[in-house]
PDB file of C-alpha atoms in Angstrom:
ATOM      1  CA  UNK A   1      96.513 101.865 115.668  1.00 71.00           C
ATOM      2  CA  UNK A   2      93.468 101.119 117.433  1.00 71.00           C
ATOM      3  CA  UNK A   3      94.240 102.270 121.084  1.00 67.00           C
ATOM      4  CA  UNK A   4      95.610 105.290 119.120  1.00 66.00           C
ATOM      5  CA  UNK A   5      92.662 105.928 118.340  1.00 70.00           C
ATOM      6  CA  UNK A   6      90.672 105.167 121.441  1.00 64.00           C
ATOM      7  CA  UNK A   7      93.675 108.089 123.210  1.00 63.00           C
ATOM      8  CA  UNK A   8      92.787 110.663 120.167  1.00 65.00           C
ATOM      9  CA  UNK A   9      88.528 110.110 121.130  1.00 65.00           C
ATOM     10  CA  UNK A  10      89.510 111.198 124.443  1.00 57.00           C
ATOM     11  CA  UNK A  11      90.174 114.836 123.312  1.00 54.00           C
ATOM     12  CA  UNK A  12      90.239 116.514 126.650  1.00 51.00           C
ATOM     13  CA  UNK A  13      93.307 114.128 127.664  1.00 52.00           C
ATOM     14  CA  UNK A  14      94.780 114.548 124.314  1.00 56.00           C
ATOM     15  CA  UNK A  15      95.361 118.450 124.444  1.00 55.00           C
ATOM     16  CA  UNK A  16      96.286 118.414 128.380  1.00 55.00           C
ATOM     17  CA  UNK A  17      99.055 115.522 126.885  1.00 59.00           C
ATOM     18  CA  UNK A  18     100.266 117.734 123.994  1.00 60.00           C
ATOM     19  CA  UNK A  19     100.674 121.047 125.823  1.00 59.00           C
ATOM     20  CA  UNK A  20     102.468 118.915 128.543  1.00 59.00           C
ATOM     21  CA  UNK A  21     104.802 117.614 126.371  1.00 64.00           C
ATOM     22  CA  UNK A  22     105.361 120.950 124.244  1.00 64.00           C
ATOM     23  CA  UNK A  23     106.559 122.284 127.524  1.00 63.00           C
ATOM     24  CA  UNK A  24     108.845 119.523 128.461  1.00 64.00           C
ATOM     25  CA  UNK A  25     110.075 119.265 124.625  1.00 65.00           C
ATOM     26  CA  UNK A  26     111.469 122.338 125.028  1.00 68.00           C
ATOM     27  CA  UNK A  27     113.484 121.978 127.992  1.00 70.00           C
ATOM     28  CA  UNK A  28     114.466 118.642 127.327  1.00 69.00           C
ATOM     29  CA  UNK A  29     115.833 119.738 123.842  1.00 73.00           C
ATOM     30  CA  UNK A  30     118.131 122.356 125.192  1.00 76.00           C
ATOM     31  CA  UNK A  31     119.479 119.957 127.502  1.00 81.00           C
ATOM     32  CA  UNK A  32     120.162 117.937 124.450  1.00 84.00           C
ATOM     33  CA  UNK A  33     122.195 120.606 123.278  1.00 83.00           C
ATOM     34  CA  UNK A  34     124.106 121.350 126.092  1.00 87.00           C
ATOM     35  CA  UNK A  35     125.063 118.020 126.537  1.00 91.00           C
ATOM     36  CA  UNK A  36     125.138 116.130 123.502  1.00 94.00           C
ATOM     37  CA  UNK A  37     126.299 116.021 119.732  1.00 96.00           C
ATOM     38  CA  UNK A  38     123.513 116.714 116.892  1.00 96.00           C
ATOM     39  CA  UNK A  39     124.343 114.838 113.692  1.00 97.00           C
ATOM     40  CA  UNK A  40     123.977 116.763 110.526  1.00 97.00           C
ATOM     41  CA  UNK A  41     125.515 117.058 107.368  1.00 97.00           C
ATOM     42  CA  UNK A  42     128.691 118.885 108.733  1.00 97.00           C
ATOM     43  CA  UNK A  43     128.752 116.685 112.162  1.00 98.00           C
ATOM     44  CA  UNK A  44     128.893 112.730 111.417  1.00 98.00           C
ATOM     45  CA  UNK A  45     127.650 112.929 107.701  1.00 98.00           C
ATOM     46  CA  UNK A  46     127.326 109.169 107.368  1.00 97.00           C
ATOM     47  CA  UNK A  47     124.931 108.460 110.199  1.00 98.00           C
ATOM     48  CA  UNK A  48     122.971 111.911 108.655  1.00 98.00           C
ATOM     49  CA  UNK A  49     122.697 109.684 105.655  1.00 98.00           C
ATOM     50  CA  UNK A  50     121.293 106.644 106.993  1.00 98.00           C
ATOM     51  CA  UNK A  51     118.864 108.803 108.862  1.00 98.00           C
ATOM     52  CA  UNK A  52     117.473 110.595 105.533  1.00 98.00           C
ATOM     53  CA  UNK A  53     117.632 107.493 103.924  1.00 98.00           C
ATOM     54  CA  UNK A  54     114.711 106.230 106.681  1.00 97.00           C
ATOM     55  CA  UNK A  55     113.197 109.688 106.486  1.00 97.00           C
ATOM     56  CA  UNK A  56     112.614 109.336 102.634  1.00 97.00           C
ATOM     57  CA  UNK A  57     111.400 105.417 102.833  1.00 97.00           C
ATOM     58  CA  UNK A  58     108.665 105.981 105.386  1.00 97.00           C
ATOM     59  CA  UNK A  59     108.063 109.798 103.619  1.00 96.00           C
ATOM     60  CA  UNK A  60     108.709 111.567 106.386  1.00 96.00           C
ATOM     61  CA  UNK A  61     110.505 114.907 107.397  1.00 95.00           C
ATOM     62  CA  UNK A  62     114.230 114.380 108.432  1.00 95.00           C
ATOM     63  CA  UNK A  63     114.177 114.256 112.189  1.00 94.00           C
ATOM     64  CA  UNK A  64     116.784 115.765 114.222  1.00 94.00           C
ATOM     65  CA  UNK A  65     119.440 113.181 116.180  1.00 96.00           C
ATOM     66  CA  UNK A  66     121.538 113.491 118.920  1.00 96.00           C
ATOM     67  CA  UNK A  67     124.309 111.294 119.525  1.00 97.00           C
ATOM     68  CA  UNK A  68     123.919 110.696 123.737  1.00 96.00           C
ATOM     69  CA  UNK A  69     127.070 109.619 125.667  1.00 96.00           C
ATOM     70  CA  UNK A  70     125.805 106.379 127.315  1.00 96.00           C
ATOM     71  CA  UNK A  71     127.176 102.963 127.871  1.00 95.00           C
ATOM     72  CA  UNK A  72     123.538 101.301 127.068  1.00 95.00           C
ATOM     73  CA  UNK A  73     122.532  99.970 124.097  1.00 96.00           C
ATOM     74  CA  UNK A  74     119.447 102.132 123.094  1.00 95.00           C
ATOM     75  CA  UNK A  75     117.525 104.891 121.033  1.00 96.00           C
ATOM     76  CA  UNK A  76     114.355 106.896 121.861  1.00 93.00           C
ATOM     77  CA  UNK A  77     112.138 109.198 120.047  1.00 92.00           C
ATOM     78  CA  UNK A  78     110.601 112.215 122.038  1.00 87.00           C
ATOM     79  CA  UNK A  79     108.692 115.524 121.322  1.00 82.00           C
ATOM     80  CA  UNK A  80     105.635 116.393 119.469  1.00 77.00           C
ATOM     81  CA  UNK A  81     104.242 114.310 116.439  1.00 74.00           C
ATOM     82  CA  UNK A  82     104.995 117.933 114.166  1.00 77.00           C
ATOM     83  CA  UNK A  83     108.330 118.097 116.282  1.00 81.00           C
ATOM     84  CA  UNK A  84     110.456 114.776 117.111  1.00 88.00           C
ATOM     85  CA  UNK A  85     113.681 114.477 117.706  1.00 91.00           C
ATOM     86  CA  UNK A  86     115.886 110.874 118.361  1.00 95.00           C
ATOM     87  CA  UNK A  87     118.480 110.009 120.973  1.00 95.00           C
ATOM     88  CA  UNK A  88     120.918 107.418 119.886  1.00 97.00           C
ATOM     89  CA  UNK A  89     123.402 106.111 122.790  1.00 97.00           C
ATOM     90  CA  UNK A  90     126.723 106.467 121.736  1.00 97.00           C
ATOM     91  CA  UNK A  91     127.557 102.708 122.546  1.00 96.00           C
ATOM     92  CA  UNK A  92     124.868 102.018 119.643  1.00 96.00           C
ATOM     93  CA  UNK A  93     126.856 103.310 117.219  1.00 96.00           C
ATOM     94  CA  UNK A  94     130.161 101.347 118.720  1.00 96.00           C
ATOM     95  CA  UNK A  95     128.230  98.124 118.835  1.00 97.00           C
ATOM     96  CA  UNK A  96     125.979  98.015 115.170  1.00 97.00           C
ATOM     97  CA  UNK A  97     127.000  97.966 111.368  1.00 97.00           C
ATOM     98  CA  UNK A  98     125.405 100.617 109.266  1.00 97.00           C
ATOM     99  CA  UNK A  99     123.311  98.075 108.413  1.00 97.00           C
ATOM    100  CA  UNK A 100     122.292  97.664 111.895  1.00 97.00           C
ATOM    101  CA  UNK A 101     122.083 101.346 112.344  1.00 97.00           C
ATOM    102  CA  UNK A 102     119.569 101.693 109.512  1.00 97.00           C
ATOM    103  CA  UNK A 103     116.934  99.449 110.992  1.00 97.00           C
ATOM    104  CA  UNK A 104     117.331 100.879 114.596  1.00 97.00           C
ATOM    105  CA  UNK A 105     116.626 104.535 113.290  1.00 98.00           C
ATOM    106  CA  UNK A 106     113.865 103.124 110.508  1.00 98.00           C
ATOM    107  CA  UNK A 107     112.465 101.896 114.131  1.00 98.00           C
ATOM    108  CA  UNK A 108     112.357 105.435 115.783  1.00 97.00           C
ATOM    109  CA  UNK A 109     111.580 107.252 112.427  1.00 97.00           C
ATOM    110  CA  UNK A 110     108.580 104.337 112.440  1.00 97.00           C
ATOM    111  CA  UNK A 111     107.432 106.239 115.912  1.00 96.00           C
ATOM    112  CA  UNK A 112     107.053 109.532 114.161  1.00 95.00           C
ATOM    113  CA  UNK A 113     105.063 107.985 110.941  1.00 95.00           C
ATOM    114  CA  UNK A 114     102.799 106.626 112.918  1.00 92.00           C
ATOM    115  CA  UNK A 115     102.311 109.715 115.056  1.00 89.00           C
ATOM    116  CA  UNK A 116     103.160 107.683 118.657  1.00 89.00           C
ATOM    117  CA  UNK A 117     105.683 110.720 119.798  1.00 87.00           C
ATOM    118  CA  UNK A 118     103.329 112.521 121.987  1.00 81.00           C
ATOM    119  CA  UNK A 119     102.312 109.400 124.100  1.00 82.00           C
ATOM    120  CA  UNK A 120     105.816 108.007 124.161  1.00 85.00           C
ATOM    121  CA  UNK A 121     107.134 111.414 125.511  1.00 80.00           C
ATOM    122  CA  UNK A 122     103.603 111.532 128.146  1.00 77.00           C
ATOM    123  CA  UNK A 123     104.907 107.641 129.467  1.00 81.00           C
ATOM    124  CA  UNK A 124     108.775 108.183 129.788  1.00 78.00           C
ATOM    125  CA  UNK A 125     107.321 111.389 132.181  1.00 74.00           C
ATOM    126  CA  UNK A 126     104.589 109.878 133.955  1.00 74.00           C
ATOM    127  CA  UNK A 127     107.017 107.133 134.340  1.00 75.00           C
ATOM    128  CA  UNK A 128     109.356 109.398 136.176  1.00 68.00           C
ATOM    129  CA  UNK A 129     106.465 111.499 137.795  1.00 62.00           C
ATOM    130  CA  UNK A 130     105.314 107.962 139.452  1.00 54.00           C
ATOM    131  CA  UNK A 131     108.120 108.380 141.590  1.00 54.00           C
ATOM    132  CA  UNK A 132     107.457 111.702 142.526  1.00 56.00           C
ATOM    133  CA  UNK A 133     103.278 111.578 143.022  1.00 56.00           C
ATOM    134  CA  UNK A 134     101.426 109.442 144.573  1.00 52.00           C
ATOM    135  CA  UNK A 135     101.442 105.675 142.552  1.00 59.00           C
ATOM    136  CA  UNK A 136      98.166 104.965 142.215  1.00 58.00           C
ATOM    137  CA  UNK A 137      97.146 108.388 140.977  1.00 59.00           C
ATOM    138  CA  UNK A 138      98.980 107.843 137.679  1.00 65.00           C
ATOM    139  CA  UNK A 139      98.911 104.003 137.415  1.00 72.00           C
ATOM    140  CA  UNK A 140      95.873 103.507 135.163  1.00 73.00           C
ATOM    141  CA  UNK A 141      97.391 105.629 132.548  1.00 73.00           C
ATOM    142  CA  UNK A 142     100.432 104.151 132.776  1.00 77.00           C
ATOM    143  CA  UNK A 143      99.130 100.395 132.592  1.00 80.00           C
ATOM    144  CA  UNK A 144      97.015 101.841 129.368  1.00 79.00           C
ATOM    145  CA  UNK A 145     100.260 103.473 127.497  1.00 83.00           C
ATOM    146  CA  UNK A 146     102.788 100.651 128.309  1.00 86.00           C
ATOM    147  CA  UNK A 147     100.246  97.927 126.605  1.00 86.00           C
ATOM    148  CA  UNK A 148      99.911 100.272 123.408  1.00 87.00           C
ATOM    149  CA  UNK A 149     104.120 100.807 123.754  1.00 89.00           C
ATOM    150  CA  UNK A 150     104.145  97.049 123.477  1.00 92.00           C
ATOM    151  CA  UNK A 151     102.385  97.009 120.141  1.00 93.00           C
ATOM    152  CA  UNK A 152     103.739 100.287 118.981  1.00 94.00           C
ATOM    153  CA  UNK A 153     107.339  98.422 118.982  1.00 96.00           C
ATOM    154  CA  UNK A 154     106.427  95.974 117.155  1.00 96.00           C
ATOM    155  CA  UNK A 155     105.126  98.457 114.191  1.00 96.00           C
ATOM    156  CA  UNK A 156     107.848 100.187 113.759  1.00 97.00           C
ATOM    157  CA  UNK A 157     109.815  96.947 114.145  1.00 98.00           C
ATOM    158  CA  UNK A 158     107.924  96.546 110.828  1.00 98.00           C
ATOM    159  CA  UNK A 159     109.378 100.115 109.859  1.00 98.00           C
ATOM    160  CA  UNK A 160     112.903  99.158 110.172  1.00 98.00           C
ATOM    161  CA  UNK A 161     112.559  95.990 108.546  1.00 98.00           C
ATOM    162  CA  UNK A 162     111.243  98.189 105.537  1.00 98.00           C
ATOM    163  CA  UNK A 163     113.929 100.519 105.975  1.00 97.00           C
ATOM    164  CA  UNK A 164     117.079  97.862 105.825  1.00 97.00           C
ATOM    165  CA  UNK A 165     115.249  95.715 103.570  1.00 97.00           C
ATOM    166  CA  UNK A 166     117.116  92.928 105.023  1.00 97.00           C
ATOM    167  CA  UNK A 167     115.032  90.838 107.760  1.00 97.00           C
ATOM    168  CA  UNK A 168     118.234  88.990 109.059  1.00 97.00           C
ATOM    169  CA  UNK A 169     119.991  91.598 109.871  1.00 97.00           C
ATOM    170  CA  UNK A 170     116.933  93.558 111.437  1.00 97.00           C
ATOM    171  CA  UNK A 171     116.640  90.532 113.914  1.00 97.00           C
ATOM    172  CA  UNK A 172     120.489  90.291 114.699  1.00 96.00           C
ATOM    173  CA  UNK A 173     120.103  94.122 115.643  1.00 96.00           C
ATOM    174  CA  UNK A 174     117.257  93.213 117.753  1.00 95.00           C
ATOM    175  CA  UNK A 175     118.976  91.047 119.683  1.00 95.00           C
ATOM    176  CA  UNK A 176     122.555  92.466 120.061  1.00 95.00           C
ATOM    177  CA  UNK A 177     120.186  94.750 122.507  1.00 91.00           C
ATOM    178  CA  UNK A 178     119.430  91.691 124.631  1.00 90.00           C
ATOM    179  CA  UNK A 179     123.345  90.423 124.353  1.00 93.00           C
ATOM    180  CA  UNK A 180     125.598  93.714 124.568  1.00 92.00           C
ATOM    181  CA  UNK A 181     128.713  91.614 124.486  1.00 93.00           C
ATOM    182  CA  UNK A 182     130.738  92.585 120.716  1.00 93.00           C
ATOM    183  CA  UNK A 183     132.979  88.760 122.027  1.00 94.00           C
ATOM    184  CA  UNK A 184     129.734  86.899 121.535  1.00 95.00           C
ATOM    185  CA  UNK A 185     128.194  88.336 118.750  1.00 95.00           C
ATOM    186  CA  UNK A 186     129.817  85.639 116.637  1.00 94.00           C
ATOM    187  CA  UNK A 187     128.783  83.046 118.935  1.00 95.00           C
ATOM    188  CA  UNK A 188     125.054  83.724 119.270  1.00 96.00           C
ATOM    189  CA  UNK A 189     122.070  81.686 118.284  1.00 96.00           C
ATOM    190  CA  UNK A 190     119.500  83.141 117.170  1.00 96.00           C
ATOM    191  CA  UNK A 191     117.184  79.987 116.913  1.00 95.00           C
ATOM    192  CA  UNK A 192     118.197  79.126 120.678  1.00 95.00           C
ATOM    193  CA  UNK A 193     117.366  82.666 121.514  1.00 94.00           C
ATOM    194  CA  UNK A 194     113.889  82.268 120.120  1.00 93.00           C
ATOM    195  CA  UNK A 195     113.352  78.773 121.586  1.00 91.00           C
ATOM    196  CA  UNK A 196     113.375  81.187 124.992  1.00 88.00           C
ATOM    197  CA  UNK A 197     109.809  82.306 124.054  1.00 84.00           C
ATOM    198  CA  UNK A 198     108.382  78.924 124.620  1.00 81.00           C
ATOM    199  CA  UNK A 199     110.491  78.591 127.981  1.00 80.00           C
ATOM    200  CA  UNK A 200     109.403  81.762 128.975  1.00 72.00           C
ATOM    201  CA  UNK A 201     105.648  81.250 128.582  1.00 74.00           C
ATOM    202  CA  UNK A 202     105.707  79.055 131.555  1.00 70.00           C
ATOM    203  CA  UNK A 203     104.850  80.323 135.189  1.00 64.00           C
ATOM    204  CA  UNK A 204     104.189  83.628 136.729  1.00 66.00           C
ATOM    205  CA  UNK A 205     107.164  85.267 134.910  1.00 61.00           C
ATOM    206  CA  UNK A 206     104.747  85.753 131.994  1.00 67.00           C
ATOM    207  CA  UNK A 207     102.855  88.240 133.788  1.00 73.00           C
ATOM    208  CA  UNK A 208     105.659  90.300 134.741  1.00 79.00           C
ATOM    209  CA  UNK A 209     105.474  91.966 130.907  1.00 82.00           C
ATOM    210  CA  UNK A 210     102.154  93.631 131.392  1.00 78.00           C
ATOM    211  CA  UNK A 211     104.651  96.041 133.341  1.00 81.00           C
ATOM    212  CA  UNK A 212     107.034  96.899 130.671  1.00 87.00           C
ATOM    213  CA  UNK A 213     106.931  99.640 127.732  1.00 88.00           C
ATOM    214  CA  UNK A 214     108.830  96.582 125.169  1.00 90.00           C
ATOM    215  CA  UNK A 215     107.225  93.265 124.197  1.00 90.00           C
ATOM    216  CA  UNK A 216     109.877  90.222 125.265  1.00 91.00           C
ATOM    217  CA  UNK A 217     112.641  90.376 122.853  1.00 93.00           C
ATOM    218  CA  UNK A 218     112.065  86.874 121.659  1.00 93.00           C
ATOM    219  CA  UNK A 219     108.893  87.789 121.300  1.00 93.00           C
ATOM    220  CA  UNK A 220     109.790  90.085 119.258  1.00 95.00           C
ATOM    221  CA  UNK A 221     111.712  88.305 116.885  1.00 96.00           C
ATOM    222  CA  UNK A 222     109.213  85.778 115.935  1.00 96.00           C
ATOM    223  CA  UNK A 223     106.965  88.941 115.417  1.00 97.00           C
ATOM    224  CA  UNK A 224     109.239  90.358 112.770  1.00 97.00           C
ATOM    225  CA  UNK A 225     109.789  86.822 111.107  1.00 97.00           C
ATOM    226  CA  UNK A 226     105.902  87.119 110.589  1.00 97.00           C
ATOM    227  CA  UNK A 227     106.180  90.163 109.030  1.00 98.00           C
ATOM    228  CA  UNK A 228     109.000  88.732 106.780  1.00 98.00           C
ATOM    229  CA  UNK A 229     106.438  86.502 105.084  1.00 97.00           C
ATOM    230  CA  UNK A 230     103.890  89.681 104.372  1.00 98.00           C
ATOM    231  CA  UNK A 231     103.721  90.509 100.691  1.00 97.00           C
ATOM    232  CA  UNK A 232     104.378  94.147 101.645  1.00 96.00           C
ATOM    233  CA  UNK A 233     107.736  93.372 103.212  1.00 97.00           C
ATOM    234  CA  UNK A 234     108.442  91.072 100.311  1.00 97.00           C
ATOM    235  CA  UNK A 235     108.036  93.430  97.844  1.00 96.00           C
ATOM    236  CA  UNK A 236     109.545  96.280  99.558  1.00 95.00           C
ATOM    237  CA  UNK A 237     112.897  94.374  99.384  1.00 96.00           C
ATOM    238  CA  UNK A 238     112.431  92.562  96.350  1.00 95.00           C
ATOM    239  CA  UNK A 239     112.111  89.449  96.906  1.00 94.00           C
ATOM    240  CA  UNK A 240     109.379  88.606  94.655  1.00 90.00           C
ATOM    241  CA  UNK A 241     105.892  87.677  94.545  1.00 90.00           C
ATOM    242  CA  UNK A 242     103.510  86.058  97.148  1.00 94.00           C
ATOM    243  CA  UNK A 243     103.194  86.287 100.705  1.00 96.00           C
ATOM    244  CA  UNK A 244     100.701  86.565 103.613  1.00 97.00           C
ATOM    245  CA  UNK A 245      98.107  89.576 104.235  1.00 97.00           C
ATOM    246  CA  UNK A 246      98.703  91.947 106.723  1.00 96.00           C
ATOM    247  CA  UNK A 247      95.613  90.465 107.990  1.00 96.00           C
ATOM    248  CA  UNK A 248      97.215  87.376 108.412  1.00 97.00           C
ATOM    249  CA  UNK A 249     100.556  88.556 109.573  1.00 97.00           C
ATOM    250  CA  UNK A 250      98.543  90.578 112.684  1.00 95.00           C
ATOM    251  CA  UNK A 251      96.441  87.506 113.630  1.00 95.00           C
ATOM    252  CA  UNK A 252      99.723  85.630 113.911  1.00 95.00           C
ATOM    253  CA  UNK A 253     101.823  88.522 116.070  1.00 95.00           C
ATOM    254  CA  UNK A 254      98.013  88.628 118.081  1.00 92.00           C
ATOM    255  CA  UNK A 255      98.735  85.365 119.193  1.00 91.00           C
ATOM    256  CA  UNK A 256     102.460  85.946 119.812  1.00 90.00           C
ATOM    257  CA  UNK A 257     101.695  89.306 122.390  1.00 86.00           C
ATOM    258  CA  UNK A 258      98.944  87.195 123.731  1.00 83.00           C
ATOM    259  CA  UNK A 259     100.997  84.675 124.707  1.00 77.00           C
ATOM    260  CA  UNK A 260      98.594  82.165 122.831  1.00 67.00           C
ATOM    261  CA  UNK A 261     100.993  81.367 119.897  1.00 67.00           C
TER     262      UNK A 261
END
């Protein structure tokens, strides 16, 4: 929230960013509908209702989704903070429960609550634009958007968590993303899988995620098992009284995407 606000100070950058993106939201959606499926309440009814069901937890507009043929497990959320719409690979949908589902779209509805659409849409095209321009001409801004990307996942982590209401299963969708094999779902540890943080931490391999838009997915994990113990998750899904502050909870996940934890 507060590097949001640092990009919103810089107002200049802000409207050359918006009108940017307005321009490429429009192309990019008819392309969507050339070459994918939009879900509504006529086309895949059940997947509209998981999506309303995020839209009316986080108090939100109902976004518009587009079921994209691709083999990889993913979702994105692109446009315009007043105009979003979310991809969901169609090997998603093969791969997760509704259950799973509902967290991975509370996740990209998350994006639009928390009005990050307009910088996620300005790094996925300077990201391809780096390849087209000269590097270092748009590497500052992209070293300054991927760090904010990395804490913008794990807040709307958070918002799928709140949407499924069910922390175990938010992680197991989590990390089906890092497995992709439906044979070894039943076979994976999940404590083993975080245990890889603490391997991971050690030598120059640490470094490498200062270059990525996602915080480690172990990383990741622990960061929504923090949240778990908040007393705003706890009494979003009922589970009773208690818990930490969310002051408390982001001094913990501080330590986690500093590596320090």
């Amino acid at each position: 929230k507060q590097t949001r606000a640092a990009f919103e100070r810089m107002r200049p950058v802000e409207l050359v960013i918006g009108s940017s993106v307005r321009m490429f939201k429009t192309v990019w959606r008819s392309e969507l509908l050339g070459h994918s499926v939009k879900v509504s309440e006529r086309q895949f009814p059940r997947i509209q209702a998981i999506v309303k069901q995020c839209a009316d937890t986080l108090d939100i507009a109902i976004p518009s989704v587009y079921i994209v043929n691709n083999p990889t497990l993913n979702a994105a959320t692109y446009g315009t903070n007043d105009d979003s719409f979310i991809m969901v690979h169609s090997a998603l949908i093969d791969h997760f429960t509704d259950e799973e589902l509902l967290t991975v779209i509370g996740h990209e509805c998350g994006h639009i609550h928390n009005h990050h659409v307009v910088y996620l849409t300005a790094l996925h095209y300077l990201t391809r634009m780096a390849g087209v321009f000269v590097r270092w001409a748009v590497e500052p801004a992209l070293i300054a958007l991927r760090a904010w990307s990395r804490r913008a996942e794990v807040t709307c982590d958070r918002a799928g968590m709140l949407c499924g209401k069910d922390a175990a299963v938010a992680q197991k969708a989590l990390t089906k993303l890092a497995l992709g094999s439906q044979r070894l779902y039943d076979e994976f540890n999940i404590e083993a899988f975080v245990e890889q943080y603490q391997e991971g931490k050690e030598g120059m391999g640490k470094y490498m995620e200062a270059f990525a838009t996602h915080p480690w997915l172990p990383k990741r994990v622990l960061s929504m098992r923090a949240f778990a113990e908040s007393a705003l998750y706890r009494q979003a899904a009922n589970i009773g009284p208690g818990g930490l502050t969310m002051k408390e909870v982001d001094d913990k996940v501080l330590l986690l995407l500093k590596g320090a934890a």
